Coordinates of C-alpha atoms in Angstrom, one line a residue:
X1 CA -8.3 -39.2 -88.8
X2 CA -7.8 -35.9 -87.0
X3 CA -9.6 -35.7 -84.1
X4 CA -12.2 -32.5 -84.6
X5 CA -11.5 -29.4 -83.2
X6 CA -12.4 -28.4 -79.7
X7 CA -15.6 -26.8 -79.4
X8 CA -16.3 -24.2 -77.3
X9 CA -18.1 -26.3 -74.2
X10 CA -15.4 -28.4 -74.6
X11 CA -13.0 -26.1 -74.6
X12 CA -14.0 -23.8 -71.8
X13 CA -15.9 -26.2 -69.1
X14 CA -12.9 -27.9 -68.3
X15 CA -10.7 -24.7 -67.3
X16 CA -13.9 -23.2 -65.7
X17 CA -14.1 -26.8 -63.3
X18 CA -10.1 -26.2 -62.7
X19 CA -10.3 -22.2 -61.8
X20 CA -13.4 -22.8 -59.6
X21 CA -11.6 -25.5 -57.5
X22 CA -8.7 -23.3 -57.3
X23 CA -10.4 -20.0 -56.6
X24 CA -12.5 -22.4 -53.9
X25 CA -9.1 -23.8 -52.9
X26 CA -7.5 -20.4 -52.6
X27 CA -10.2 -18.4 -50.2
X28 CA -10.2 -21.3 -48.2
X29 CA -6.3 -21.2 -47.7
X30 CA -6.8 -17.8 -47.3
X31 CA -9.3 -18.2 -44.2
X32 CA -7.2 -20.5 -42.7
X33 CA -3.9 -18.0 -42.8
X34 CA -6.1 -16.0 -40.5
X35 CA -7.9 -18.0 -38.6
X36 CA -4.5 -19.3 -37.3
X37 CA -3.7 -15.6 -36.3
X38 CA -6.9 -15.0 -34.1
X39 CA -7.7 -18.9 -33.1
X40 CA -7.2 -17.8 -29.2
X41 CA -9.5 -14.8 -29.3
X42 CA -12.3 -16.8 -31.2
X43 CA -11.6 -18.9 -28.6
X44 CA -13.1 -16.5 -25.9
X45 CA -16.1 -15.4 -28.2
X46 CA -20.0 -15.9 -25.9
X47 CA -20.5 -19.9 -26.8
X48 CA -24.4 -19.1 -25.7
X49 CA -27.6 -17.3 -27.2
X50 CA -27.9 -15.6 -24.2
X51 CA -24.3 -14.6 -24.4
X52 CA -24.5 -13.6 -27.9
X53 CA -27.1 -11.6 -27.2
X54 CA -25.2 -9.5 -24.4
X55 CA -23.4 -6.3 -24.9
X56 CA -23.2 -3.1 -27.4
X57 CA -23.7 -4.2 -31.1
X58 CA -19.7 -3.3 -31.8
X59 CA -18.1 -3.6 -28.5
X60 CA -14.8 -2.9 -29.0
X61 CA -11.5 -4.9 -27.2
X62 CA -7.7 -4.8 -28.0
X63 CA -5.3 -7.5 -29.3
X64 CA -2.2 -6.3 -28.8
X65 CA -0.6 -9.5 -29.6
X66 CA -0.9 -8.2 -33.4
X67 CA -1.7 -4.4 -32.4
X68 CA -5.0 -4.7 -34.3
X69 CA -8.4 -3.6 -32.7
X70 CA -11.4 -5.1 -33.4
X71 CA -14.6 -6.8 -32.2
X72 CA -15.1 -9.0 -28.9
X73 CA -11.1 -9.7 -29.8
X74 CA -11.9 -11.5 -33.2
X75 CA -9.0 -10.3 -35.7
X76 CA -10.4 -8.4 -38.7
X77 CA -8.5 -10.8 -41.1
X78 CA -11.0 -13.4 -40.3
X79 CA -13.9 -10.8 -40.9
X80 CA -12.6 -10.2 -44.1
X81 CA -12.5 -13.8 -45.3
X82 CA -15.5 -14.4 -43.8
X83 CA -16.8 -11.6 -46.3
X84 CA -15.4 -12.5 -49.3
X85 CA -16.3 -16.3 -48.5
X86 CA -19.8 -15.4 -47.4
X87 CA -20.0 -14.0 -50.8
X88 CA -18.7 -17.0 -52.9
X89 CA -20.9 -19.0 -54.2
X90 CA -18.4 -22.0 -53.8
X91 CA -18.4 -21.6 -50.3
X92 CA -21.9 -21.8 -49.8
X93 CA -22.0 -24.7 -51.9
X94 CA -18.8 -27.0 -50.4
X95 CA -19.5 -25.5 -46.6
X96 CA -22.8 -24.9 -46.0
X97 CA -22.9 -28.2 -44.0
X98 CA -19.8 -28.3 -42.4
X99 CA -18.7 -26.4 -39.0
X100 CA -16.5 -23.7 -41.1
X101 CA -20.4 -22.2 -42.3
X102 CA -21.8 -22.7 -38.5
X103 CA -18.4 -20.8 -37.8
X104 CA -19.3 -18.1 -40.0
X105 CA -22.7 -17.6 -39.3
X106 CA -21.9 -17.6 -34.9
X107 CA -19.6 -15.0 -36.1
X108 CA -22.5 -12.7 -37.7
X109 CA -24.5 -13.6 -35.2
X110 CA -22.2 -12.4 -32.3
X111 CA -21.7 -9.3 -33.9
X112 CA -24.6 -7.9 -35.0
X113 CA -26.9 -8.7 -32.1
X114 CA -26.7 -6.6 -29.1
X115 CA -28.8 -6.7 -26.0
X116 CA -32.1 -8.4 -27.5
X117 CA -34.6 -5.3 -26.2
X118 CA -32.7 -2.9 -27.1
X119 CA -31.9 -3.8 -30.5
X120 CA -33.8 -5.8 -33.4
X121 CA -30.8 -8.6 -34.5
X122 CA -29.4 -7.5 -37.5
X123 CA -27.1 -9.4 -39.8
X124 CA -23.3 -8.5 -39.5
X125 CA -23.5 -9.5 -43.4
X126 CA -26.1 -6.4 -44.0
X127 CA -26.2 -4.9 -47.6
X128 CA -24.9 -1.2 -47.8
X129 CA -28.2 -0.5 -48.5
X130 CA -29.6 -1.8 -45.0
X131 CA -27.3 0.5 -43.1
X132 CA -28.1 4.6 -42.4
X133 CA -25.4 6.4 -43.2
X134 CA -24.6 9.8 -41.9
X135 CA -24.1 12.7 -44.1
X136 CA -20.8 12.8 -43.5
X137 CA -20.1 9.3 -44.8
X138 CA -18.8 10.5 -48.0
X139 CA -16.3 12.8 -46.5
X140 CA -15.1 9.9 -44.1
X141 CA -14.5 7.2 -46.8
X142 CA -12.7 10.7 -48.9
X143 CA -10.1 10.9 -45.6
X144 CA -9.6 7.2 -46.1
X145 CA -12.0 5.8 -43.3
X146 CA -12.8 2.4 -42.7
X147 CA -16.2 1.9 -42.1
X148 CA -17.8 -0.8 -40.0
X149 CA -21.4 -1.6 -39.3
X150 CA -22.9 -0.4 -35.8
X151 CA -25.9 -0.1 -34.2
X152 CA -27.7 -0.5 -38.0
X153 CA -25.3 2.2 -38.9
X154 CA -22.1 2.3 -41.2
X155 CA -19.6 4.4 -39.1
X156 CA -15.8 4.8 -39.3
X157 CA -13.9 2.4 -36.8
X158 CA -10.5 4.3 -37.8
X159 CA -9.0 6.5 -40.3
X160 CA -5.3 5.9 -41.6
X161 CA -3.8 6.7 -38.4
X162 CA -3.5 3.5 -35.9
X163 CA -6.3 3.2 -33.4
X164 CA -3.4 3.5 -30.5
X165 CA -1.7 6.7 -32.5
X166 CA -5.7 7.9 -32.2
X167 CA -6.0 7.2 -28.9
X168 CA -2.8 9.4 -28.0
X169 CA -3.3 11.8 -30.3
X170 CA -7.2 12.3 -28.5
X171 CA -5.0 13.0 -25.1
X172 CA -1.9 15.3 -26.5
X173 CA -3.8 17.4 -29.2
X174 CA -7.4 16.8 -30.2
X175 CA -9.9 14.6 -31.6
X176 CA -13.3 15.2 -33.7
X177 CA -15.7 12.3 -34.0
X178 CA -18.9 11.7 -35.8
X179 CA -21.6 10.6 -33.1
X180 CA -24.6 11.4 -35.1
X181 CA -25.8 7.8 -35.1
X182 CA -26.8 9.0 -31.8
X183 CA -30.5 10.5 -31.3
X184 CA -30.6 13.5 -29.5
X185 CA -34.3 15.1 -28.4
X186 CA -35.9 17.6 -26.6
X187 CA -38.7 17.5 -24.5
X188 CA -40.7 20.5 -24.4
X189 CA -44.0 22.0 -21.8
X190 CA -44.2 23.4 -18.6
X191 CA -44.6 19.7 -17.1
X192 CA -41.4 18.2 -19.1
X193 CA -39.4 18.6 -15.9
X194 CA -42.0 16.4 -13.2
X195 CA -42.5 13.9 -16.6
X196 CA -38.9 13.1 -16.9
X197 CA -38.4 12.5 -13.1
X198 CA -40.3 9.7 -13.3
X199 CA -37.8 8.1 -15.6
X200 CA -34.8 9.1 -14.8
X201 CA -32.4 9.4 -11.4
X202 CA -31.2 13.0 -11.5
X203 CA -32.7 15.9 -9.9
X204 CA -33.7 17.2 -12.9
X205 CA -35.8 20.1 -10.8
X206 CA -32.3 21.3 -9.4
X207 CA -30.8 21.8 -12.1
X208 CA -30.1 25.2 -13.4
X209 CA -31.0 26.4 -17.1
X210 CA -28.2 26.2 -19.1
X211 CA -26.5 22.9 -17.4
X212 CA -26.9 19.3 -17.3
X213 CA -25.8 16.3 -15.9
X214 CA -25.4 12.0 -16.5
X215 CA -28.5 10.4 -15.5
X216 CA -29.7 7.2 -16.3
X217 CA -33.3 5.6 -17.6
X218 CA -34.5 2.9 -15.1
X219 CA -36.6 0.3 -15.2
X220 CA -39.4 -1.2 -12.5
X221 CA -37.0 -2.9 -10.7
X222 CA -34.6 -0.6 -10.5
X223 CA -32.4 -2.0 -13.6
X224 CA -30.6 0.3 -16.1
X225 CA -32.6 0.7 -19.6
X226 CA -29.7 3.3 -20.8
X227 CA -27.9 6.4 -19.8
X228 CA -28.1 9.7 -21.3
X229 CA -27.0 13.3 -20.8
X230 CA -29.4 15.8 -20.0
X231 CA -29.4 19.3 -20.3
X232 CA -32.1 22.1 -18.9
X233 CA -32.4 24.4 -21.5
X234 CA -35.0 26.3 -19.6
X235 CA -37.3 25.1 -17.1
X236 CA -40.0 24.1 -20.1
X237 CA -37.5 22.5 -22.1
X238 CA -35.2 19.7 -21.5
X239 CA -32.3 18.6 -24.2
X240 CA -31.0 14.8 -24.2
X241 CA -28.8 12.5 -26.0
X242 CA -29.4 8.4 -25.9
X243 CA -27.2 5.9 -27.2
X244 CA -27.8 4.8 -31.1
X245 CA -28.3 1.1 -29.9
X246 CA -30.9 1.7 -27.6
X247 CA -32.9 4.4 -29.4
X248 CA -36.0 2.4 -30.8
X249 CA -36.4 0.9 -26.8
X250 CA -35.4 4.2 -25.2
X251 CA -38.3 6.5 -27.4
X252 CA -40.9 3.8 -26.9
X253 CA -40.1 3.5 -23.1
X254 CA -40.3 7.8 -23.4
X255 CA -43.6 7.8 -25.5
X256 CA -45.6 4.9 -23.4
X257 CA -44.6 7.2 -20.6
X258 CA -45.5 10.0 -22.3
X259 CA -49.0 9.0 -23.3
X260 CA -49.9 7.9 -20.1
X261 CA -48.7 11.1 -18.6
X262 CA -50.1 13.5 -21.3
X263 CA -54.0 11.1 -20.3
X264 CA -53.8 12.8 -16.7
X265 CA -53.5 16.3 -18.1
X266 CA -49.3 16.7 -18.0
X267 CA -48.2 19.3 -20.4
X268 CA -45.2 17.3 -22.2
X269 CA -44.3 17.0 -26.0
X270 CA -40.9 16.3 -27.7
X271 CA -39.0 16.5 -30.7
X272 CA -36.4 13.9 -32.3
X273 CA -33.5 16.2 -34.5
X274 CA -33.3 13.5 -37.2
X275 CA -32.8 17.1 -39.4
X276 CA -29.5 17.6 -37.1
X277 CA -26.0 15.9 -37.0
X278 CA -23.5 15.6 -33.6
X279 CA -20.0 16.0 -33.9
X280 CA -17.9 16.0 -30.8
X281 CA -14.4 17.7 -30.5
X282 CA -12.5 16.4 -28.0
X283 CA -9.0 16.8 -26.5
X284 CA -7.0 19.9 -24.8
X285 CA -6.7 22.2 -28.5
X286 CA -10.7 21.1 -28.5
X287 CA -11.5 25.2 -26.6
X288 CA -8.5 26.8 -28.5
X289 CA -9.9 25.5 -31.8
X290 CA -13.6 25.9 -31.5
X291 CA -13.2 29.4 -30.2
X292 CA -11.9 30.6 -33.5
X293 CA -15.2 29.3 -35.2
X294 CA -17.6 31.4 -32.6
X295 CA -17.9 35.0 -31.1
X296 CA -19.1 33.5 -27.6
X297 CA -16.0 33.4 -24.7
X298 CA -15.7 29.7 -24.4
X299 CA -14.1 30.2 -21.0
X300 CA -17.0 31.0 -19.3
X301 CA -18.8 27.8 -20.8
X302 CA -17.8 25.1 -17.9
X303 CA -18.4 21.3 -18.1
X304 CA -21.8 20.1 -18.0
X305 CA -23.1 23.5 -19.2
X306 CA -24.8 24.0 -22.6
X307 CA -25.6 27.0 -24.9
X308 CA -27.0 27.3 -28.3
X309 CA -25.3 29.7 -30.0
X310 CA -23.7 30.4 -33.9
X311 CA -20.7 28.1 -34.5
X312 CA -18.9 29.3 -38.4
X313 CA -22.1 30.5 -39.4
X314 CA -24.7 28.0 -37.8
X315 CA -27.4 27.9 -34.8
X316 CA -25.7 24.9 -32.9
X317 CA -26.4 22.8 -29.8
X318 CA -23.1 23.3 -27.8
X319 CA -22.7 21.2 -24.2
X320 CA -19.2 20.8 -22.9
X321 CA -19.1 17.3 -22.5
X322 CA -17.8 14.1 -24.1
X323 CA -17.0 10.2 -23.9
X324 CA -12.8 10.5 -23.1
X325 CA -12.2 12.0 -19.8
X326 CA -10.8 15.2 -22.0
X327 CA -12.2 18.5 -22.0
X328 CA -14.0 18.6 -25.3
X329 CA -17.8 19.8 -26.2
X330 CA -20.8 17.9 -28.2
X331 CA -21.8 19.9 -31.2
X332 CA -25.7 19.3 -33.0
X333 CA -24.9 21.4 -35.8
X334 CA -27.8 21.2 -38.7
X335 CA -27.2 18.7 -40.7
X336 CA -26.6 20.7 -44.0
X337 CA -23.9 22.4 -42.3
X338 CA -21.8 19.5 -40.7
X339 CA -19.2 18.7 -43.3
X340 CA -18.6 22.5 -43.5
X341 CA -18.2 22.6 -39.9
X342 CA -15.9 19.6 -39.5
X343 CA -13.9 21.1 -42.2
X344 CA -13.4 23.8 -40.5
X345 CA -12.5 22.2 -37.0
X346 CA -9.8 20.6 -38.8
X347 CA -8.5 23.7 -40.8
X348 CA -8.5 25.4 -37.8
X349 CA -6.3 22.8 -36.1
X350 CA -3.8 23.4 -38.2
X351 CA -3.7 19.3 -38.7
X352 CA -3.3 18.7 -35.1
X353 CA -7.1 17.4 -33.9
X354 CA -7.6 14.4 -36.4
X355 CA -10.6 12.5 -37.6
X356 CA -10.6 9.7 -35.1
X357 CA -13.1 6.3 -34.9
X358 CA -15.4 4.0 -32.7
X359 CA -12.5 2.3 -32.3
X360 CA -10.0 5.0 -30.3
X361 CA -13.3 6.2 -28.2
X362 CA -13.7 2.8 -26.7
X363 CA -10.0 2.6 -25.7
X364 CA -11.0 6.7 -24.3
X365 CA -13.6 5.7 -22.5
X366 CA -12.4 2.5 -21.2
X367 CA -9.3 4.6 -19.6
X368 CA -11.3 7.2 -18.6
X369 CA -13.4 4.7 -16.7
X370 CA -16.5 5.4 -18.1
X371 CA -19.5 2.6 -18.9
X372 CA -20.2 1.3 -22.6
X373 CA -24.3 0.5 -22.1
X374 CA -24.2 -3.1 -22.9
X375 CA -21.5 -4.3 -21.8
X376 CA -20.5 -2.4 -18.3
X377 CA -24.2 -1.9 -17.6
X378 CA -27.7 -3.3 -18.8
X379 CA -30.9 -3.9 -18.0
X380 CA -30.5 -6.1 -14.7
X381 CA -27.8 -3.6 -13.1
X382 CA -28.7 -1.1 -11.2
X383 CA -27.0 2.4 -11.2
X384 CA -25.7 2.1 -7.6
X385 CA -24.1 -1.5 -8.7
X386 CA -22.7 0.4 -11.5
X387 CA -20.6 2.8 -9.1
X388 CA -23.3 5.7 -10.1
X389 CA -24.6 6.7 -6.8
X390 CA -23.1 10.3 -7.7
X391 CA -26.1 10.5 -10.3
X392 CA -28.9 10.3 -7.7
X393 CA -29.4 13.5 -6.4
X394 CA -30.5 14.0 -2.6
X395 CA -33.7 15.1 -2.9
X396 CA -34.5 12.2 -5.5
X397 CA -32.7 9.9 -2.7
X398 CA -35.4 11.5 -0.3
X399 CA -38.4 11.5 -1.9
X400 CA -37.6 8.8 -4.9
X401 CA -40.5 9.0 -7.3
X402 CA -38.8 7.2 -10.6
X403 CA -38.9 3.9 -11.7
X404 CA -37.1 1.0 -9.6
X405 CA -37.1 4.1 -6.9
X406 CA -37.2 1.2 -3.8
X407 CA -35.0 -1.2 -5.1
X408 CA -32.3 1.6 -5.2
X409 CA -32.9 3.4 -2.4
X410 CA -32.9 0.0 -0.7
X411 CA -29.3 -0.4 -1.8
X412 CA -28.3 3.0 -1.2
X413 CA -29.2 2.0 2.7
X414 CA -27.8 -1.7 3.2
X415 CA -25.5 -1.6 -0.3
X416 CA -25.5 -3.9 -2.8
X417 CA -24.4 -7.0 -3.2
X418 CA -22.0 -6.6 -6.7
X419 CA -20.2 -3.6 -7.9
X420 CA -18.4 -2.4 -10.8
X421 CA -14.5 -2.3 -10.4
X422 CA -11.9 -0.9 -12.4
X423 CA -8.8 -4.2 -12.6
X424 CA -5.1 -3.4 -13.9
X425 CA -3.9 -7.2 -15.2
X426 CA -1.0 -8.7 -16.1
X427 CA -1.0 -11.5 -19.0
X428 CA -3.1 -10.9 -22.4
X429 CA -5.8 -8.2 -21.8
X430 CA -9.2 -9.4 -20.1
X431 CA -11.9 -9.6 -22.5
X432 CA -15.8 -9.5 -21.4
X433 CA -17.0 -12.3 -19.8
X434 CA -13.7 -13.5 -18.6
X435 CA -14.2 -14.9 -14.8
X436 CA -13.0 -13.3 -12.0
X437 CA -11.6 -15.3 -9.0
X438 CA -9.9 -14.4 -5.9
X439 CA -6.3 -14.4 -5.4
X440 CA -5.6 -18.3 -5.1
X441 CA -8.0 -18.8 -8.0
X442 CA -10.5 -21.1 -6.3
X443 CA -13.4 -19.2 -5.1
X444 CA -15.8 -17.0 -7.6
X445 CA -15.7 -12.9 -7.9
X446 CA -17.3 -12.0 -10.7
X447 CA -16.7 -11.1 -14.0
X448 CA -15.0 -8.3 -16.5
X449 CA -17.6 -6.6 -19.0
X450 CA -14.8 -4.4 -20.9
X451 CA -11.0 -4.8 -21.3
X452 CA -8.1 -4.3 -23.3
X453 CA -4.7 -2.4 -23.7
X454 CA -4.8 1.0 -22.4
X455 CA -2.8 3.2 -25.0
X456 CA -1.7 5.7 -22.9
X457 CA -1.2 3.5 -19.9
X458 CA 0.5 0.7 -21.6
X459 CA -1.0 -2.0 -19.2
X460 CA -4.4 -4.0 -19.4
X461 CA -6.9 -2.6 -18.1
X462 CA -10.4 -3.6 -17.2
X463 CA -13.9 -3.3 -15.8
X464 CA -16.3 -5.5 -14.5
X465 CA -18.5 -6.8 -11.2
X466 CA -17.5 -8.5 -8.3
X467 CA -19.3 -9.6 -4.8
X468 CA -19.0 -6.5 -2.3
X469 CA -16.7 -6.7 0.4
X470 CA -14.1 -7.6 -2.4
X471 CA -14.0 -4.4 -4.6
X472 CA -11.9 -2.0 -2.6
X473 CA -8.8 -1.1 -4.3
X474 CA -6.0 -3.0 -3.7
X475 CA -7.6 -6.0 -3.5
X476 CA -5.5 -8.8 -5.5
X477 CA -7.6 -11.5 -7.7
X478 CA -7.1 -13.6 -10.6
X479 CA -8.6 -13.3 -13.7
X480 CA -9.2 -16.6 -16.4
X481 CA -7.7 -15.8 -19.8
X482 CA -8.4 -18.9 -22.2
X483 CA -8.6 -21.2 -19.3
X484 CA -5.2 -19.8 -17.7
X485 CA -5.1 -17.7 -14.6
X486 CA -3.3 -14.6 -14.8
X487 CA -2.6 -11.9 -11.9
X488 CA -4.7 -8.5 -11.4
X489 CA -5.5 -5.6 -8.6
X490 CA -8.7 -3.6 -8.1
X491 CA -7.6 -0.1 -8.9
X492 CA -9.4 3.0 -8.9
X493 CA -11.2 4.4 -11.8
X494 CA -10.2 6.8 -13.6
X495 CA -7.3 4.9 -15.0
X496 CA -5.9 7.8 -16.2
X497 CA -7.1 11.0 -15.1
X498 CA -9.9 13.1 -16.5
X499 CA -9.1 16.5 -17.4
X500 CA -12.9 18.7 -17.6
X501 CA -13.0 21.8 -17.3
X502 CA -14.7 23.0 -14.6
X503 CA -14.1 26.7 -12.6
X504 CA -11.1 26.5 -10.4

């Protein structure tokens, strides 16, 4: 007798069993393809909570052994099977006790935590839901942006240009970035200015309406809680921008300060602009651009200052600033009208200042020698450790009056015992936490806090802290790649040379 036909169970169960092993099979090959491509980077990921816990929540490094930038060095390929097998049910299923899950999980970790008071962990893993978009999120992914979570936000990392072509391009023509993950806030009342001395290191008193100045947010004992730019609008309002990471600890530091302050009679209120967006034009066409969008003559607008004035048909926030070492200017622009106005920017340019990611302004900054909060300074380093003595102003040196006020101005005096260098390298680039020795290897330096391929330079180049007395330029050290020693210099920062635009 004929055996009966198949059913369907029969039929199906087997070829299900034989396509789930080989779709299992076939992530895992494909996770292994990259992991071989990136197994010396992962190799030089923080192996610690406290380490984990250290730096920006996307800092950004270069690997120019495959000419991809990503995270803390750790190829994107693996990210992206990491995804997918995060995702798959048979992965969680055949790995979840075996190192490849603990692998994957470290790797969430690492990323999406950033300094633990300045931001709540969040899962690198997030739903699209979990992350604030800004509004111009659609018109990113339309110009073919990738998007990356940071800082809780979902922000392009590049476009379809290169991060290096970016980088270039940001120096030769122009650049406009999105920064509106970034809070910006005024504080407002005829006691704003005393109110904000307390906190802060500039000489906020000297300055004159209509210009501003770095400053940074200190701590009791003198340690860095962020740094900001600050503008006098007028001598009853001050304007400031803080970093997206540290926003939740930066406005409760403000408002515990504030309530206190308001309790002994101080006239001081403020408003967040969650209603406005911040776009920032950077690069030498940056003025030639922007001036076709507005009546005002920006050659009389120097760096530093700030006006608010109609930009294509909007009341905008306009300070000549910026993150590259370029001239450039930071534009709030109500939110409503930001995609028109980055439209326009980019009409206007005639295609030559581009849509440009997180990941080109950390190679900007970086070469333009400028500190990422997080990883080149955080809350146990102190301003003047951090090569920002500039930023105290005299008669704040004099008189003190803000928060950590003796420890600095105790430093100031006798100097302090690390500070932040700027190191060109030979070898792979220097990531964060690599050691620094001295020149025959043996005895201790320091370490480097942000490093990777300069673009424009094309050389290594790197920040970090070492012992004073052996941080003048010129001094030669080694630096520990992967266990291997490779040869570096001090050099003076800028590494390559910032071009504001100040009066001549």
């Amino acid at each position: 007798m004929n055996p009966p036909p198949p059913t369907s169970t029969s039929f199906h169960q087997p070829n299900l069993h034989i396509f789930s092993l080989s779709f299992s099979f076939l992530l895992i090959f494909f996770l292994f393809i990259y992991l071989s491509t990136a197994l010396d980077y992962i190799l030089t990921l923080p192996k610690t909570k406290n380490d984990a816990l250290k730096g920006s929540p996307f800092p950004l490094s270069a690997l120019p052994s495959c000419g991809y930038w990503c995270p803390r060095g750790l190829s994107d390929s693996v990210l992206c099977s990491l995804l997918i097998l995060k995702f798959s049910g048979l992965f969680t299923q055949t790995m979840r006790g075996g190192g490849l899950w603990q692998l994957g999980q470290s790797i969430t970790r690492r990323l999406a935590q950033a300094d633990k008071k300045a931001v709540s962990a969040r899962r690198f893993f997030a739903s699209e839901a979990d992350l604030k978009k800004t509004v111009l999120y659609d018109f990113h992914v339309t110009n073919g942006a990738k998007m990356v979570p940071f800082a809780g936000w979902s922000m392009p990392i590049q476009y379809k240009d290169s991060i290096m072509d970016s980088t270039v391009n940001c120096r030769e023509n122009g650049s406009l970035f999105d920064v509106s993950h970034m809070c910006g806030l005024s504080l407002k009342g005829k006691d704003c200015v005393s109110f904000l001395e307390k906190l802060v290191i500039a000489d906020v008193a000297g300055l004159a309406p209509g210009t501003g100045t770095l400053t940074v947010f200190t701590n009791e004992k003198g340690g860095a809680i962020d740094d900001s730019v600050i503008t006098k609008v007028t001598d009853d309002h001050i304007y400031l921008v803080v970093n997206a990471g540290c926003r939740d600890k930066d406005l409760a530091h403000i408002e515990e300060h504030m309530k206190a302050f308001k309790a002994k009679g101080g006239d001081v209120s403020w408003h967040i602009y969650d209603e406005r967006s911040l776009l920032a034009l950077q690069g030498p066409l940056a003025a030639p651009v922007l001036q076709h969008l507005t009546k005002e003559d920006l050659s009389k607008l120097y760096f530093g200052e700030f006006r608010i004035l109609d930009i294509n048909g909007s009341t905008c926030f306009l300070t000549r600033t910026g993150y590259t070492g370029e001239d450039g200017f930071e534009i709030s622009v109500p939110s409503e009208n930001a995609v028109d106005l980055t439209k326009a920017i980019l009409e206007k340019s005639e295609g030559k200042v581009r849509l440009t990611g997180l990941g080109a302004r950390d190679s900007l900054r970086l070469e333009a020698g400028l500190c990422l909060y997080g990883n080149d300074m955080e809350q146990h380093i102190t301003p003047v450790e951090a090569g920002l003595t500039w930023a105290i102003g005299k008669r704040r040196r004099a008189e003190g009056g803000f928060l950590g006020a003796d420890t600095i101005l105790k430093q100031l005096e006798k100097g302090p015992s690390i500070r932040r260098v700027g190191i060109i390298s030979s070898g792979p680039p220097a990531r964060s936490h690599s050691e620094i020795k001295d020149e025959k290897g043996g005895a201790d330096l320091g370490e480097v806090t942000s490093g990777g391929f300069s673009p424009c330079l094309k050389k290594n180049i790197a920040m970090g802290y070492v012992k004073s007395g052996s941080h003048k330029a010129g001094t030669k050290l080694k630096i520990l790649i992967r266990g291997k020693a490779y040869d570096g210099v001090i050099t003076k920062m800028p590494f390559v040379p910032t071009k504001y635009y100040k009066p001549s």
